[in-house]
Coordinates of C-alpha atoms in Angstrom, one line a residue:
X260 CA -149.7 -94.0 38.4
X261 CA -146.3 -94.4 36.7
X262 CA -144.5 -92.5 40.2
X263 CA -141.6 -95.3 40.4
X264 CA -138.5 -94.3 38.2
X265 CA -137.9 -95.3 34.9
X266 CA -134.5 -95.8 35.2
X267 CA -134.7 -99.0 37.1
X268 CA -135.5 -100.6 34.1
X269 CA -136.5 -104.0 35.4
X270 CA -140.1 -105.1 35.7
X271 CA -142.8 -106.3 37.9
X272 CA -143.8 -109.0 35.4
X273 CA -142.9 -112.5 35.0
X274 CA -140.0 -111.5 37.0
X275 CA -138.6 -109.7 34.3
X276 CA -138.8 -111.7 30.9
X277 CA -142.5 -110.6 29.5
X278 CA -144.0 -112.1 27.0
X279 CA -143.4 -109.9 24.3
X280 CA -143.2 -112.5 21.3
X281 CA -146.3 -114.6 20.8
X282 CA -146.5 -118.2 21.6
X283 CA -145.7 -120.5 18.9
X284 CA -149.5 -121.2 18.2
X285 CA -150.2 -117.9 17.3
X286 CA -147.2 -117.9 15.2
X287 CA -148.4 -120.4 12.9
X288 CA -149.5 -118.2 10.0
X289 CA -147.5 -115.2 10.3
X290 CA -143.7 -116.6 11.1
X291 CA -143.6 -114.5 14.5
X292 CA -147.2 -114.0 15.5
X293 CA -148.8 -110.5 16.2
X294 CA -150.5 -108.8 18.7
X295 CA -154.3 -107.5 18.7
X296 CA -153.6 -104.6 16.1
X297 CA -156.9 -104.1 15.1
X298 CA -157.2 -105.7 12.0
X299 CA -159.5 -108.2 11.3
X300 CA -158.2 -111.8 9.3
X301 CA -157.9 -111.2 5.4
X302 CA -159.5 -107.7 6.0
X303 CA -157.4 -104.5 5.1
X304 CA -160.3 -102.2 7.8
X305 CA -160.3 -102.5 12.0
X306 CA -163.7 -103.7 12.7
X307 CA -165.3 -102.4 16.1
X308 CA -164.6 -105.3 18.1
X309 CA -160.9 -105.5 16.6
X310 CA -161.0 -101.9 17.9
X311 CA -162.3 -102.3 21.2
X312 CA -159.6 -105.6 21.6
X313 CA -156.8 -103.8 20.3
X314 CA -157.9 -100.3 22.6
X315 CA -158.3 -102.9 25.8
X316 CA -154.2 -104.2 25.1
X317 CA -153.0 -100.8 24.3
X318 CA -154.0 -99.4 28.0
X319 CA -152.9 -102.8 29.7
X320 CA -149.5 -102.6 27.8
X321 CA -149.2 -99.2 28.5
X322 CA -149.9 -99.9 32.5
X323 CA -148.0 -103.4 32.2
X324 CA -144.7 -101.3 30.9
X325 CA -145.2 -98.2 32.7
X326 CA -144.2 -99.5 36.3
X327 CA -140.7 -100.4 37.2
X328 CA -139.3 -101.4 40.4
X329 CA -135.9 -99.5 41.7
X330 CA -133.1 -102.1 41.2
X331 CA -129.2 -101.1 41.8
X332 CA -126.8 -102.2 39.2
X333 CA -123.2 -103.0 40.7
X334 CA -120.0 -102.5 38.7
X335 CA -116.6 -103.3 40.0
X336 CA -114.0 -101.0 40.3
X337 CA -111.3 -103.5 39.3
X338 CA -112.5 -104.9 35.9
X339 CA -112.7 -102.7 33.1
X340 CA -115.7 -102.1 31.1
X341 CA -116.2 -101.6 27.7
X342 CA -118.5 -99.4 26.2
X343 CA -118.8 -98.3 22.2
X344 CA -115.3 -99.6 22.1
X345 CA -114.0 -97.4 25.0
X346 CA -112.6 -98.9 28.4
X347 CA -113.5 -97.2 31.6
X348 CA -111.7 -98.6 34.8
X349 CA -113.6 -97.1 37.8
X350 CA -111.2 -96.3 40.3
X351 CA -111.7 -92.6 40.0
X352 CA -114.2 -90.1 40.0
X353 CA -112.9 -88.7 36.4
X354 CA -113.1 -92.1 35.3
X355 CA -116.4 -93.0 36.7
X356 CA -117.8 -89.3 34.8
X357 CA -116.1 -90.1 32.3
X358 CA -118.4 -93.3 31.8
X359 CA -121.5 -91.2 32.6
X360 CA -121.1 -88.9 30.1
X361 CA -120.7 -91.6 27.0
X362 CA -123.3 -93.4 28.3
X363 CA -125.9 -90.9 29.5
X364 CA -125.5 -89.3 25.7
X365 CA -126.5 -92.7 23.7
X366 CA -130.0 -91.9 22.2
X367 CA -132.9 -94.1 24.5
X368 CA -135.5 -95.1 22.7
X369 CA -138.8 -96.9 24.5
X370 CA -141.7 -98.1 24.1
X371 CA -144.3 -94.9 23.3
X372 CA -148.1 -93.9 24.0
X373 CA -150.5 -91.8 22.3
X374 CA -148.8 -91.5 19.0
X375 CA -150.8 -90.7 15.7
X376 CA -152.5 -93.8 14.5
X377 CA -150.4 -96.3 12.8
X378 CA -152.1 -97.2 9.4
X379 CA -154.5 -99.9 8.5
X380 CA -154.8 -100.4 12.5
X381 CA -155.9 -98.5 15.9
X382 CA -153.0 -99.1 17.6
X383 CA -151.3 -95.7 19.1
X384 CA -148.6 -97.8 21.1
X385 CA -146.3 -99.8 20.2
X386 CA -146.0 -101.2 24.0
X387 CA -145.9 -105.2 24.1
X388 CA -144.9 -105.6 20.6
X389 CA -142.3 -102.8 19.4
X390 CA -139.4 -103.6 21.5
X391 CA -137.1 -104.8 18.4
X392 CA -138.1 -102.0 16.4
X393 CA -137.1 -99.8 19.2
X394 CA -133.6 -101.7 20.0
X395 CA -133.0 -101.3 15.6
X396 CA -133.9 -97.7 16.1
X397 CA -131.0 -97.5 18.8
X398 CA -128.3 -98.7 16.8
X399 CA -129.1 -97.1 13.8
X400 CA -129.5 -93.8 16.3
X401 CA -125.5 -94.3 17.5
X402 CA -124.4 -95.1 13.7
X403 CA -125.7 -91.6 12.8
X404 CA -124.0 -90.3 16.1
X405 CA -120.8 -91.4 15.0
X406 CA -121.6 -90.2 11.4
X407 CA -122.4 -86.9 12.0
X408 CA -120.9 -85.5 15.3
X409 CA -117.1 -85.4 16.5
X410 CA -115.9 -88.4 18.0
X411 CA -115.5 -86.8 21.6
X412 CA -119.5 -85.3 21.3
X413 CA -121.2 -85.7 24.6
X414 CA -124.5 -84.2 25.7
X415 CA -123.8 -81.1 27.4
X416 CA -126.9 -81.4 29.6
X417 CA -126.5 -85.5 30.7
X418 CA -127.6 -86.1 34.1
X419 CA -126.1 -88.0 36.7
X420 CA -126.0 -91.9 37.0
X421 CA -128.6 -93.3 39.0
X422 CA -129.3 -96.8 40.9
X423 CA -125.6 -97.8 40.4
X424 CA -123.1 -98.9 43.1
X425 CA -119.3 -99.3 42.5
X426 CA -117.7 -102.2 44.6
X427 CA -114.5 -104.0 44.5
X428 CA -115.7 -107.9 43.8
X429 CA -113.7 -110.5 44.6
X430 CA -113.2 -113.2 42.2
X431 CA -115.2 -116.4 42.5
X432 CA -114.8 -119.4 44.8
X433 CA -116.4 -122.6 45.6
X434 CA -117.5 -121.5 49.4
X435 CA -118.9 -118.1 47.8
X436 CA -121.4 -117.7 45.0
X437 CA -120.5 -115.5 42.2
X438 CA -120.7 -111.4 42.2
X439 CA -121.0 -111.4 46.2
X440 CA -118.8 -108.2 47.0
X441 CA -116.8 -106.4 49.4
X442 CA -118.6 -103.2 51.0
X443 CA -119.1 -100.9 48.8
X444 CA -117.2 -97.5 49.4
X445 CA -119.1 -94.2 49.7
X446 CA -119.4 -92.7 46.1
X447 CA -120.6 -89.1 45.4
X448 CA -120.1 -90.1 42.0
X449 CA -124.1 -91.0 41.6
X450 CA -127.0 -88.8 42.5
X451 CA -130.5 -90.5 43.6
X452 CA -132.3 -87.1 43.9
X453 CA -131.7 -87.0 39.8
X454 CA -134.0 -89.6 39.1
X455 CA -137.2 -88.8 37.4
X456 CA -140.3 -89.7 35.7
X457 CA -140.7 -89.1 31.9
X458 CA -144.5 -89.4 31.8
X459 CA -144.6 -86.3 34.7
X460 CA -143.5 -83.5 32.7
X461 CA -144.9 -80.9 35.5
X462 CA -143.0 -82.8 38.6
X463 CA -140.3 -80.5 40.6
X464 CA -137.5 -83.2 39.3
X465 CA -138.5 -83.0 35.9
X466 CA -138.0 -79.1 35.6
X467 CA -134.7 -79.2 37.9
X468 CA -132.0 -78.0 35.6
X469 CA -129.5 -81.1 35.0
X470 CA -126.0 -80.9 36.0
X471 CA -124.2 -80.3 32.7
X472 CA -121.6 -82.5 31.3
X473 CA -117.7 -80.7 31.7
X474 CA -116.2 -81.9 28.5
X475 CA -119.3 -82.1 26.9
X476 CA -119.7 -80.4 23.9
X477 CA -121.8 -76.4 24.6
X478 CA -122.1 -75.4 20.6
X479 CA -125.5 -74.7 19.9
X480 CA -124.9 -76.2 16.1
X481 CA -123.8 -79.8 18.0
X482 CA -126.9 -79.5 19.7
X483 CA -129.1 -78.9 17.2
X484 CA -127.5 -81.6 15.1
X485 CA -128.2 -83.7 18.3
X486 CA -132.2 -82.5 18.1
X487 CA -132.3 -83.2 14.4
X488 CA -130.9 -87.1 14.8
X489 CA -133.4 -87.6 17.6
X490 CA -136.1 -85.7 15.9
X491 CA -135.5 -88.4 13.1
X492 CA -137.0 -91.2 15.2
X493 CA -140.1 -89.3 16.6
X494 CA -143.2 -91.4 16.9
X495 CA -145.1 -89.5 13.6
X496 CA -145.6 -90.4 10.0
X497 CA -143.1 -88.0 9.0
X498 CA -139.8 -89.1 11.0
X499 CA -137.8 -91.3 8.2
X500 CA -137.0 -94.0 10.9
X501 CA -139.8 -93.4 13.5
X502 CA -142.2 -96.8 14.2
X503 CA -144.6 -95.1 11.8
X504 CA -142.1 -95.3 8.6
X505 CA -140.3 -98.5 10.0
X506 CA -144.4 -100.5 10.5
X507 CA -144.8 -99.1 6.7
X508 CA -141.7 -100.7 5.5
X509 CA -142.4 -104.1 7.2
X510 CA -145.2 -104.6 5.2
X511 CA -143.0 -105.1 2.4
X512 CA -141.8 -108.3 4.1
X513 CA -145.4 -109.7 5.6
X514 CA -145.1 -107.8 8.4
X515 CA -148.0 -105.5 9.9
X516 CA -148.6 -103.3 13.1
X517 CA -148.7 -105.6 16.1
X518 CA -146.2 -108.5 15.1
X519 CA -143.2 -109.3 16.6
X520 CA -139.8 -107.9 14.4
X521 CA -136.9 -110.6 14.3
X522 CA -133.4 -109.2 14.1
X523 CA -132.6 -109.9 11.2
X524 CA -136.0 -108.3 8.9
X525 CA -135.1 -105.1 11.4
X526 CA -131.7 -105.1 10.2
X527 CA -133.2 -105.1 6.2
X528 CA -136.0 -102.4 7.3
X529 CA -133.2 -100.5 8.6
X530 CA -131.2 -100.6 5.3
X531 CA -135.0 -99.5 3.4
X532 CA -135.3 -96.3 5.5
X533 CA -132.4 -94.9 4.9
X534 CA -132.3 -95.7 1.2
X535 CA -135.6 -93.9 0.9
X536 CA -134.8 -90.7 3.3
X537 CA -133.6 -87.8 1.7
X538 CA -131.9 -86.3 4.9
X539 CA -128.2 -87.4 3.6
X540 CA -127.1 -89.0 0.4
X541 CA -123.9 -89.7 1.8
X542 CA -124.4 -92.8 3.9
X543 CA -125.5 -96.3 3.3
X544 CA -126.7 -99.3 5.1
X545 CA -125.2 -103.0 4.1
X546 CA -127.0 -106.0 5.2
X547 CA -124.7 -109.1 5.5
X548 CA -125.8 -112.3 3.4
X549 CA -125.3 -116.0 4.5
X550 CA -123.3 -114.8 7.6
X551 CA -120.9 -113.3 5.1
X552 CA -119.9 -109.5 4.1
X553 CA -119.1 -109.2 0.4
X554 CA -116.3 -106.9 -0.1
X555 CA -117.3 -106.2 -3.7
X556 CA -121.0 -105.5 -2.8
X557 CA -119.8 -103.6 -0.4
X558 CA -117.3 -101.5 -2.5
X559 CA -120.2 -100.8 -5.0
X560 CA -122.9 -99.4 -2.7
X561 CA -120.2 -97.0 -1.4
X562 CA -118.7 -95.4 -4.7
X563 CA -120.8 -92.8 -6.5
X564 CA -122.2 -94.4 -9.7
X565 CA -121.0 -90.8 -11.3
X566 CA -117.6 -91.0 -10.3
X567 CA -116.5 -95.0 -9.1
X568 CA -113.6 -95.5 -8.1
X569 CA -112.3 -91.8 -6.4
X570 CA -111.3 -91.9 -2.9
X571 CA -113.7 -89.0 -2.4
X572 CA -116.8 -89.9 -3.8
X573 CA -116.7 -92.6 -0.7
X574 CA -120.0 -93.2 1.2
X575 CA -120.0 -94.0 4.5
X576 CA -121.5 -97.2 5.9
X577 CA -123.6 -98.9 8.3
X578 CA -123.0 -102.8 8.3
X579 CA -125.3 -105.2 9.5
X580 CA -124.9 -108.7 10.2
X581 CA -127.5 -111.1 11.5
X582 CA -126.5 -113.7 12.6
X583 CA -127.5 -116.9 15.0
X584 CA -124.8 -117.6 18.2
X585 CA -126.2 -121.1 18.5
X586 CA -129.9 -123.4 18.9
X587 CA -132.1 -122.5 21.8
X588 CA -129.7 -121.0 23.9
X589 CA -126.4 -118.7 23.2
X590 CA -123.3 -121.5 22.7
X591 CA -120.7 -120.1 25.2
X592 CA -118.0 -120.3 22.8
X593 CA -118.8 -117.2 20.9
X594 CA -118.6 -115.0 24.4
X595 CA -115.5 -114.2 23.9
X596 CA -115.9 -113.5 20.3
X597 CA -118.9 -111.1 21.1
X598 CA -117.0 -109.7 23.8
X599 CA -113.8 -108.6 21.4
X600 CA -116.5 -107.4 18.9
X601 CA -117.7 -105.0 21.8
X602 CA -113.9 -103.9 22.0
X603 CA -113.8 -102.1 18.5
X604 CA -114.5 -98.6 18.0
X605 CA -116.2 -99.3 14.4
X606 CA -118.5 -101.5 16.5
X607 CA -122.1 -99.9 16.9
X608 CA -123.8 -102.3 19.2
X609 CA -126.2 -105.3 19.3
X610 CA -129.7 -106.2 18.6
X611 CA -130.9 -108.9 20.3
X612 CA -131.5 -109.5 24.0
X613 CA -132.8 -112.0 26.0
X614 CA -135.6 -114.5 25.2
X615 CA -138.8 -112.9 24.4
X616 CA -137.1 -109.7 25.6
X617 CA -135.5 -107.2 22.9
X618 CA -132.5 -105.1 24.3
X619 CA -129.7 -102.5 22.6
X620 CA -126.1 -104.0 23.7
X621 CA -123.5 -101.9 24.1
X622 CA -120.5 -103.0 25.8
X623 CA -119.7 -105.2 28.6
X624 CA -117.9 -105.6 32.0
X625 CA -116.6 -109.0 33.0
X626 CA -119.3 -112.0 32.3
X627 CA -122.2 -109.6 31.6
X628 CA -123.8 -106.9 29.1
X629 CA -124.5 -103.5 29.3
X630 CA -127.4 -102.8 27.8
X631 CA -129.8 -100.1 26.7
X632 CA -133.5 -101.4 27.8
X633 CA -136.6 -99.9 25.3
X634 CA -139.3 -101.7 27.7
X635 CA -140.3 -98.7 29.4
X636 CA -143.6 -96.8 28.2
X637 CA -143.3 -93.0 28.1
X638 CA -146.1 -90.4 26.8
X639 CA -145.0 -89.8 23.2
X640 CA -143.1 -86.6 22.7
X641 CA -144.0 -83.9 19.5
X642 CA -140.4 -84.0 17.9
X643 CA -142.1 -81.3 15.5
X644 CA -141.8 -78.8 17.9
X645 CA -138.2 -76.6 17.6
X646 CA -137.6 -77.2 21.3
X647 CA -139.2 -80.5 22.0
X648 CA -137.6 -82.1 25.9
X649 CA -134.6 -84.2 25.2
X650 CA -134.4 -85.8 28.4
X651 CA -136.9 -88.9 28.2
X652 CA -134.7 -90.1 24.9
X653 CA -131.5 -90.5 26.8
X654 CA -131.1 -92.8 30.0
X655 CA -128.6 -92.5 33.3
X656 CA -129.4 -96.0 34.4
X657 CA -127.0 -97.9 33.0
X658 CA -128.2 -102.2 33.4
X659 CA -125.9 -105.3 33.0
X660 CA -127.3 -109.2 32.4
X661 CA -125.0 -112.5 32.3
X662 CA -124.2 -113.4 28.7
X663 CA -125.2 -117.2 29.2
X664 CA -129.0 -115.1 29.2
X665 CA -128.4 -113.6 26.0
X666 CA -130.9 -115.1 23.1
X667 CA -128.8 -116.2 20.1
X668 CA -130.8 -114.7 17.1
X669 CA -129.1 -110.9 17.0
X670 CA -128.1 -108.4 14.5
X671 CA -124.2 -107.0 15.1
X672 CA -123.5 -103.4 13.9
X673 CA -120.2 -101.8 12.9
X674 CA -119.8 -98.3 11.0
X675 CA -117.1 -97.0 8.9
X676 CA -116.4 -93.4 7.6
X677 CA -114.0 -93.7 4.8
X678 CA -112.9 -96.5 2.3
X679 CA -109.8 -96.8 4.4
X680 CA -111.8 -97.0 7.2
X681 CA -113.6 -99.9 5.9
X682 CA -110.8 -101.9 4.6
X683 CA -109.7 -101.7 8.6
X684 CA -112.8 -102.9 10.0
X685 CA -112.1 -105.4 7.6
X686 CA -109.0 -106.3 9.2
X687 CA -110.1 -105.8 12.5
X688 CA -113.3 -108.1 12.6
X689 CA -111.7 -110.6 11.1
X690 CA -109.3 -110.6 13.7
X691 CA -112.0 -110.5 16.5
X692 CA -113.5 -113.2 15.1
X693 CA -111.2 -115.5 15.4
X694 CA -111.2 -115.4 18.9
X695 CA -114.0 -118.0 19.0
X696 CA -113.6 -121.7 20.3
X697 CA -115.6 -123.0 17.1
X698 CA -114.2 -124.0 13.9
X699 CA -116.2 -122.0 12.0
X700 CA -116.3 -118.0 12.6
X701 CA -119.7 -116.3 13.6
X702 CA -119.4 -114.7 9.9
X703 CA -116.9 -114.1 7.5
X704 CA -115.6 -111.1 5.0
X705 CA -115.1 -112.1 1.6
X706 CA -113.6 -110.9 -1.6
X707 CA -116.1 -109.9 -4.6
X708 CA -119.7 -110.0 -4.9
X709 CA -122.6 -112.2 -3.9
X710 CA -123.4 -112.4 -7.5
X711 CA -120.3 -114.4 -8.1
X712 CA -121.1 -116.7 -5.7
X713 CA -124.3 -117.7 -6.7
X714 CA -126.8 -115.2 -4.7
X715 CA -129.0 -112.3 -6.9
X716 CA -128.8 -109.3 -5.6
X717 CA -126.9 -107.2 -3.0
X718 CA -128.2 -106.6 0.5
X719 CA -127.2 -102.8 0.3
X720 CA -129.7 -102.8 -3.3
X721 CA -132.5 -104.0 -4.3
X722 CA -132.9 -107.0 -2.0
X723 CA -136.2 -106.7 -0.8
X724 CA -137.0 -109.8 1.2
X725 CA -134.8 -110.5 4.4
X726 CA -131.8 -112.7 3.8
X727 CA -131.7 -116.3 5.0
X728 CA -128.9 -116.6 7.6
X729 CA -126.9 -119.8 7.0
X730 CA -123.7 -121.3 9.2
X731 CA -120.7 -120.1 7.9
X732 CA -119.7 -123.7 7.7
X733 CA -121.0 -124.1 4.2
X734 CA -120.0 -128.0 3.9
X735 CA -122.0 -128.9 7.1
X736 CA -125.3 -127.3 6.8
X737 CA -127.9 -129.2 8.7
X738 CA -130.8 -127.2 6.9
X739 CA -132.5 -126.6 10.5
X740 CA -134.9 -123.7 10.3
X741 CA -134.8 -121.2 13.5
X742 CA -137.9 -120.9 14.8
X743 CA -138.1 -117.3 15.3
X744 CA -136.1 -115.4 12.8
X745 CA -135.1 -117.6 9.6
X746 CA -132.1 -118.7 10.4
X747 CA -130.1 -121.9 10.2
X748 CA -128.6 -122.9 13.2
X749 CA -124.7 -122.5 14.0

């Protein structure tokens, strides 16, 4: 049934927007609503109707998300695009596999069937409902990417781009709508006969050997590093950040199998899991409070309590920031902040998307996104296994949307290595932010601790609850709720 491939990435559904958050009536006692998970109201057991309505979703989300339609995605060959804080310019076949090999070895992670049970429910998918969960697993993913392997890494078996075209595009006028293009040139930079189907592991295309990457990296302790970080998000109860850990974490905050995750509690379930794994001690996640990074709170999560203060008892760091780019629709003038956000290397990606439509962002190219998509259902893969496939978590079908699409609520990510490292991502974002046409700066960085300024706690301790998100204009606060993700409006 699922014989169109994957990599299209755009769906037969409501014409691509699905309706993967709950309507506001069914959100009225949970904050973001749920879908059928098999538990019945004020009752901790699934009940045998619950099971047979959650059983009857599962296989309609798992056919509504297993279909895609082929779609090309057009890039030009005179813009640059950024990716992870890279520019490619495609106006050579280097630069074009050049492209193809960052972006072909970013960790994919979709929407999954036939998993374990999750507990307290009978859900074994996480299709119609997981998609935010799957676009925090993504950046969390790259953060550990950059932690762990050398910054030139690429995956030595990436396979080549499909349903992509490379066009010059003239600019826009008022006789010509915009992105109408110039004939494309002949490319043997993209291969069509690579695409395939993850859910037909026996299929002639899935057992073809992949054409290997020529800088990527061939050491067999890289690529089991590589195994091990993907490994870590598997779809059983013993990955540290698979949906099974993550679902067990958002209970913590009200949260149960079947609702919809806002950026922001993500971004805080995110910072839980890796507190609690005992894979690596020396990396820590920071979740930004009020729209505003605390230097001090910061500083403290970082030093060892046993020797604060030495250069090398320095943990790395994953900083999130959640923040809200405007009301019901993204206020065009933080693009350009955004966009020189995408520029930096210490810049992980976004969680966020489009309206009722979670998606990993990545980079850009002119006026729209590149994105990594988690919408597609795929037969759940046994990481347990030493030599588990690799090829279903990584995709070669890179997808752009316009920005003015992009839904406001989102969670930016950023990464530093060292203390010196930190203090110039400090520097950095600070200057990227104030790029933007508004007064007041998507978020700020600020000296001390968030105990000094009134707030208990630090989000990279013992914060449990998610953090409201405020405007960073703190004189002119309208006190306007969000209505999906706590925040206070921009």
């Amino acid at each position: 049934m699922n014989s169109v491939s994957p990599s299209a990435v755009q769906y037969i559904v409501g014409g691509g927007a699905h309706e993967d958050r709950p309507s506001a009536q069914s959100r009225r006692h949970n904050g973001h609503g749920s879908a059928p998970d098999g538990l019945r109201e004020g009752s901790g057991e699934p009940d045998e109707v619950d099971r047979l309505k959650a059983k009857f979703m599962s296989a309609w989300n798992n056919v509504k998300y297993g279909w895609t339609v082929k779609s090309k995605t057009t890039f030009n060959k005179t813009s640059p695009l950024i990716l992870l804080g890279q520019s490619y310019l495609f106006n050579s076949e280097d630069e074009v596999d050049r492209f193809r090999q960052a972006f072909v070895s970013c960790v994919w992670l979709t929407y999954r069937r036939e998993f374990p049970q999750l507990e307290g429910s009978s859900l074994t998918t996480d299709c119609g409902w997981g998609c935010m969960l799957r676009s925090g697993q993504m950046l969390l993913a790259q953060g550990l990417l950059q932690h762990l392997m050398p910054p030139d890494w690429r995956w030595a078996d990436c396979h080549p781009l499909t349903d992509v075209d490379f066009e010059v595009l003239k600019p826009r006028s008022p006789s010509r709508p915009a992105g109408m293009s110039l004939p494309s040139f002949s490319s043997s930079w993209t291969n069509p006969i690579s695409q395939r189907d993850p859910s037909s592991g026996s299929s002639e295309d899935h057992r073809r050997t992949p054409a290997r990457c020529p800088a990527a990296s061939h050491e067999p302790q890289l690529e089991a590093l590589h195994r091990k970080v993907v490994s870590w998000f598997g779809d059983h109860p013993s990955a540290p950040f698979g949906v099974h850990q993550l679902v067990e974490l958002g209970k913590e905050s009200g949260k149960r199998a079947g609702d919809w995750y806002g950026p922001s509690v993500v971004a805080h379930m995110l910072r839980k899991a890796v507190a609690r794994t005992t894979e690596f001690h020396n990396l820590a996640v920071y979740v930004a409070q009020d729209c505003t990074v605390y230097k001090g709170d910061v500083m403290k999560l970082c030093e060892s309590p046993l020797t604060q203060g030495l250069s090398e008892s320095w943990k790395s760091v994953i900083i999130l920031v959640p923040v809200r780019l405007g009301g019901e629709s993204l206020n065009p003038s933080y693009i350009e902040c955004v966009k020189n956000i995408l520029k930096l290397k210490c810049c992980i990606g976004i969680i966020g998307g489009k309206p009722k439509h979670s998606l990993f962002f990545i980079g850009f190219q002119d006026e729209q996104l590149l994105y990594l998509d988690p919408h597609y259902c795929q037969p759940v893969v046994d990481v347990t296994q030493g030599n588990f496939s690799l090829e279903s978590f990584h995709c070669n079908s890179p997808r752009k949307m316009n920005f003015s699409r992009m839904d406001p609520s989102c969670t930016i990510g950023f990464y530093a290595q060292t203390k010196r490292d930190f203090e110039s991502l400090c520097s950095a974002v600070s200057e990227a932010l104030s790029s933007s046409k508004e007064k007041y700066p998507i978020f700020t960085f600020v000296e001390g601790r968030g105990q000094n300024y009134g707030l208990e706690g630090q989000s990279g301790g013992s914060m449990d609850g998610p953090a409201n998100i405020f405007s960073c204009n703190r004189m002119s606060r309208n006190n306007k709720r969000g209505s999906t993700d706590e925040f206070v409006l921009l």
